[in-house]
XYZ file of C-alpha atoms in Angstrom:
352
model
C -19.179 101.237 19.766
C -18.752 97.439 19.671
C -19.604 97.270 23.381
C -22.854 99.223 22.990
C -23.797 97.215 19.863
C -23.334 93.999 21.839
C -25.471 95.331 24.697
C -28.285 96.434 22.364
C -28.236 93.128 20.462
C -28.359 91.081 23.673
C -31.180 93.194 25.085
C -33.263 92.835 21.935
C -32.662 89.087 21.881
C -33.806 88.757 25.489
C -36.876 90.884 24.844
C -37.825 88.860 21.779
C -37.559 85.640 23.815
C -39.967 86.750 26.520
C -43.667 86.562 26.969
C -45.373 89.936 26.784
C -48.310 88.751 28.882
C -49.568 90.820 31.800
C -47.422 91.121 34.905
C -47.876 88.555 37.647
C -46.229 87.620 40.928
C -45.401 84.057 39.846
C -43.045 84.633 36.910
C -40.351 81.982 36.610
C -37.470 84.472 36.564
C -38.043 87.730 38.437
C -36.014 90.536 36.803
C -36.053 92.596 40.017
C -34.647 89.732 42.125
C -31.074 90.822 41.337
C -29.576 94.137 42.434
C -28.563 96.810 39.891
C -25.613 95.889 37.670
C -23.148 98.004 39.669
C -23.666 95.936 42.855
C -21.666 92.723 43.352
C -22.173 89.843 45.790
C -25.846 90.835 46.037
C -27.560 87.407 45.997
C -27.154 83.723 46.860
C -28.119 80.526 45.050
C -29.864 77.256 45.875
C -27.833 74.173 46.813
C -25.893 72.744 43.859
C -26.676 75.685 41.577
C -23.975 77.275 39.424
C -24.006 80.782 38.001
C -21.672 81.903 35.240
C -21.555 85.595 34.475
C -19.630 88.394 32.857
C -19.442 91.937 34.214
C -17.941 95.066 32.771
C -17.601 98.557 34.206
C -16.534 101.526 32.109
C -15.802 105.052 33.339
C -14.409 108.281 31.924
C -12.629 111.068 33.809
C -12.037 114.693 32.792
C -11.368 118.123 34.272
C -9.101 119.056 37.169
C -10.604 119.137 40.687
C -9.477 120.188 44.140
C -11.885 119.326 46.938
C -15.354 119.900 45.471
C -14.266 122.552 42.973
C -13.178 122.380 39.369
C -9.926 124.328 39.028
C -7.696 125.752 36.325
C -4.204 124.725 35.277
C -2.813 127.756 37.075
C -3.939 126.244 40.392
C -1.909 123.123 39.635
C 1.144 125.211 38.799
C 0.809 127.271 41.972
C 0.077 124.277 44.199
C 3.230 122.287 43.585
C 4.830 123.540 40.406
C 3.328 120.742 38.310
C 4.336 120.833 34.652
C 1.768 118.238 33.490
C -1.874 117.508 34.379
C -4.271 114.797 33.258
C -6.491 115.934 30.428
C -8.715 112.852 30.458
C -8.728 109.211 31.476
C -10.775 106.114 30.727
C -10.953 102.889 32.722
C -12.551 99.593 31.698
C -12.864 96.570 33.952
C -13.930 93.139 32.696
C -14.759 90.375 35.197
C -15.858 86.769 35.202
C -18.489 86.162 37.884
C -18.584 82.477 38.842
C -20.767 81.312 41.751
C -21.537 77.888 43.236
C -23.867 77.105 46.135
C -22.515 74.496 48.565
C -25.943 74.554 50.185
C -28.838 76.988 50.603
C -26.849 79.018 53.153
C -23.335 79.175 51.627
C -22.514 80.374 48.111
C -18.916 80.576 46.865
C -17.768 83.214 44.384
C -14.709 83.617 42.124
C -14.082 86.892 40.261
C -10.935 87.342 38.147
C -10.684 90.678 36.308
C -8.962 92.270 33.319
C -8.137 95.997 33.350
C -7.571 98.596 30.619
C -6.666 102.218 31.388
C -5.789 105.139 29.108
C -4.658 108.600 30.206
C -4.090 111.764 28.205
C -1.721 114.368 29.687
C -1.206 118.020 28.788
C 1.538 120.455 29.710
C 0.778 123.521 31.832
C 2.500 126.907 31.726
C 5.512 127.243 34.004
C 6.143 130.508 35.797
C 9.366 132.465 35.387
C 12.370 130.482 34.249
C 11.294 127.256 35.988
C 12.315 124.203 34.000
C 11.165 120.691 34.835
C 14.127 118.364 34.481
C 11.891 115.398 35.285
C 9.821 115.530 32.100
C 12.157 113.539 29.844
C 10.815 111.525 26.942
C 7.863 109.154 26.773
C 7.546 106.689 23.903
C 9.813 108.914 21.861
C 7.602 112.004 22.162
C 8.440 115.112 24.140
C 6.226 115.899 27.127
C 6.234 119.564 26.140
C 3.096 119.157 24.034
C 1.414 116.494 26.143
C 1.234 112.743 25.626
C -0.952 109.656 26.013
C -0.177 106.384 27.740
C -2.078 103.211 28.544
C -1.834 99.924 30.437
C -3.791 96.676 30.180
C -3.640 93.210 31.690
C -5.036 90.947 34.366
C -6.026 92.637 37.614
C -6.608 91.188 41.071
C -8.731 88.101 41.737
C -11.447 87.937 44.408
C -12.434 84.773 46.294
C -15.488 85.035 48.536
C -18.107 83.148 50.505
C -21.655 84.495 50.832
C -23.165 83.332 54.134
C -26.880 83.538 54.939
C -27.401 85.421 58.205
C -31.184 85.900 58.339
C -34.211 84.994 56.254
C -37.820 85.493 57.225
C -40.682 86.116 54.838
C -39.644 88.687 52.224
C -36.513 89.760 54.122
C -33.045 88.290 53.714
C -29.583 89.232 54.991
C -26.272 87.679 53.992
C -22.657 88.448 54.810
C -19.826 88.228 52.301
C -16.316 87.328 53.409
C -13.989 88.068 50.528
C -10.246 88.068 49.930
C -8.658 89.917 47.017
C -5.503 88.175 45.766
C -2.710 90.371 44.310
C -2.668 88.830 40.832
C -2.532 92.242 39.091
C 0.771 93.902 38.252
C 2.067 96.832 40.325
C 5.260 97.008 38.273
C 3.929 98.786 35.175
C 6.512 101.218 33.783
C 6.869 103.843 31.076
C 9.177 103.414 28.107
C 11.951 105.245 29.989
C 11.863 102.729 32.854
C 10.004 104.892 35.395
C 6.859 103.672 37.148
C 3.554 104.829 35.657
C 1.189 106.855 37.866
C 0.038 104.993 40.981
C -3.555 104.855 39.773
C -2.591 103.141 36.520
C -1.181 100.010 38.116
C -3.314 96.955 37.269
C -3.734 95.689 40.841
C -3.193 96.681 44.449
C -0.206 94.394 45.026
C -1.517 93.574 48.529
C -3.815 90.948 50.013
C -7.059 92.789 50.758
C -10.065 91.928 52.881
C -13.317 92.542 50.951
C -16.275 92.071 53.345
C -19.874 93.242 52.980
C -23.312 92.815 54.531
C -26.319 92.836 52.191
C -30.056 93.128 52.845
C -32.739 92.287 50.264
C -36.499 92.721 50.531
C -39.440 92.130 48.191
C -43.165 92.892 48.067
C -45.119 92.085 44.934
C -43.547 93.851 41.948
C -41.253 95.940 44.158
C -37.850 94.983 45.548
C -35.283 96.915 47.555
C -31.925 96.394 49.180
C -28.862 97.863 50.828
C -25.211 96.920 51.086
C -22.399 98.040 53.389
C -18.879 96.977 52.473
C -15.357 97.994 51.656
C -11.757 97.006 51.029
C -9.157 96.841 53.791
C -5.455 96.341 53.003
C -3.860 93.505 54.968
C -0.312 94.644 54.148
C 1.392 97.992 54.693
C 3.150 97.975 51.310
C 3.354 95.973 48.110
C 6.466 94.886 46.192
C 6.677 98.351 44.595
C 6.792 100.087 47.991
C 3.268 101.479 48.508
C -0.290 100.495 49.426
C -3.580 101.927 48.207
C -5.840 103.415 50.874
C -8.765 101.564 52.436
C -12.196 101.957 50.848
C -15.762 102.155 52.218
C -18.925 101.648 50.127
C -22.590 102.043 51.102
C -25.470 101.480 48.650
C -29.260 101.507 48.833
C -31.582 100.720 45.914
C -35.119 100.027 44.854
C -36.505 98.300 41.746
C -39.929 97.887 40.167
C -40.993 95.221 37.670
C -42.376 96.965 34.595
C -43.201 93.710 32.805
C -42.503 90.022 33.408
C -39.128 90.377 31.684
C -37.868 93.824 32.713
C -37.470 95.967 35.836
C -36.184 99.502 36.404
C -34.033 100.534 39.362
C -32.622 103.558 41.151
C -29.660 103.464 43.536
C -27.701 105.856 45.740
C -24.069 105.039 46.459
C -21.617 106.579 48.922
C -17.931 105.845 48.478
C -14.937 106.934 50.531
C -11.308 106.194 49.646
C -8.167 107.031 51.590
C -5.021 108.305 49.896
C -1.939 106.172 49.195
C 0.515 105.049 51.871
C 4.212 104.549 51.206
C 6.178 105.490 48.106
C 7.464 103.902 44.915
C 10.774 102.154 45.583
C 12.113 102.839 42.101
C 12.410 105.685 39.555
C 9.158 107.620 39.026
C 7.996 111.104 38.079
C 6.907 114.028 40.248
C 5.757 116.400 37.511
C 1.971 115.780 37.631
C -0.722 115.304 40.313
C -1.181 111.511 39.803
C 2.542 111.071 40.584
C 1.947 112.012 44.244
C 0.226 109.858 46.877
C -1.770 112.694 48.475
C -3.665 113.243 45.201
C -5.700 110.053 45.591
C -8.905 109.246 47.432
C -11.901 111.320 48.409
C -15.652 111.000 48.953
C -18.405 110.610 46.360
C -22.182 110.273 46.268
C -23.558 108.899 43.000
C -26.971 108.085 41.527
C -27.441 104.879 39.563
C -30.299 104.401 37.074
C -30.660 100.906 35.683
C -32.683 98.153 34.066
C -32.601 94.378 34.531
C -33.868 92.080 31.767
C -34.396 88.321 31.869
C -35.868 86.066 29.184
C -38.870 84.033 30.385
C -39.072 81.441 27.608
C -37.329 80.140 24.525
C -33.646 79.212 24.126
C -32.498 82.260 26.135
C -34.790 81.609 29.114
C -33.034 82.477 32.370
C -30.301 84.625 30.828
C -30.079 87.946 32.667
C -28.807 91.294 31.418
C -28.345 94.238 33.758
C -27.371 97.806 32.832
C -26.747 100.719 35.172
C -25.754 104.312 34.389
C -23.925 105.954 37.308
C -24.011 109.752 37.656
C -22.046 111.899 40.160
C -24.217 113.787 42.673
C -21.566 115.221 44.993
C -17.807 114.761 45.074
C -14.781 115.680 47.138
C -11.246 114.961 45.903
C -8.112 114.777 48.012
C -5.431 117.077 46.588
C -5.622 117.605 42.807
C -7.283 114.941 40.658
C -8.956 114.402 37.309
C -12.727 114.342 37.943
C -15.211 111.519 37.536
C -17.696 111.569 34.685
C -20.664 109.206 34.266
C -20.002 105.458 34.273
C -21.711 102.375 32.859
C -21.956 98.890 34.411
C -23.206 95.765 32.667
C -23.833 92.258 33.991
C -24.719 89.183 31.934
C -25.375 85.897 33.718
C -27.012 82.485 33.590
C -27.702 80.078 36.467
C -27.840 76.313 35.964
């Protein structure tokens, strides 16, 4: 609730600081000049310009899925004799977004992040006399009735350079060469000393290449863009014995300026993730789907609906607020996984 209150308050403050005059093509700060809030490394800056920003992405997960289908607990029991499944999960990512333009063609970017994840587990019926000796105790509570666990801390840090490739008239293309540094922990453990689920580690534990190519276009009150990028692991395993799979992302969006201070956007995103390579090199569970490497990755198509706001005058002039609501359109999960629900992205930035 505090997050949404902050968003609403900031949005109202920006709106109250703007001019409500008719739309024109010569506004000082074009709200549609930035991509939707869920897109990163989408724009460059002028020589000597700094941008300081804050981003947050929040997502909930629920239900049990195999491939494209929602399945029952009995499927999990039959598939591999699981005794526990994820009931729900939430993930929140907070990032600083710091950019500096060496010149009009090269912009540098630094993005450290802080992660928080919570997962709720429930027990599933076991057939016959099967007994799971791997369940044990977690934080003093028996797994028999389910349990909750959470992790939080600094995640990985991204360093990148945005390089102008092409600019002519309303069309611009830039390439991003990024490197993700393994500053996030991959050694998170439960109270009994076993590793938490793979997906609840705070970082990847590997050096990762994070490249992308981005196109932006504009015509009057309309803007559009596309981005092709991904994450490629540069190491076969981290210090805990495994490596997350590579990731591919493709986005295309369009935005329209509704007033001098606000634009609305729509975006389609395709994402593909591979499963996990390697294996924990220390004690860990095997009683639930997120304990196994094959139950990670998949393919998703999602629809993003967003707004960008920027104050045109007053003490908040130039401050930008972006919001985007991301909704699943189609999904395919490797193995058995807890399903994606809607997500929310927010960006808040100021260039000086």
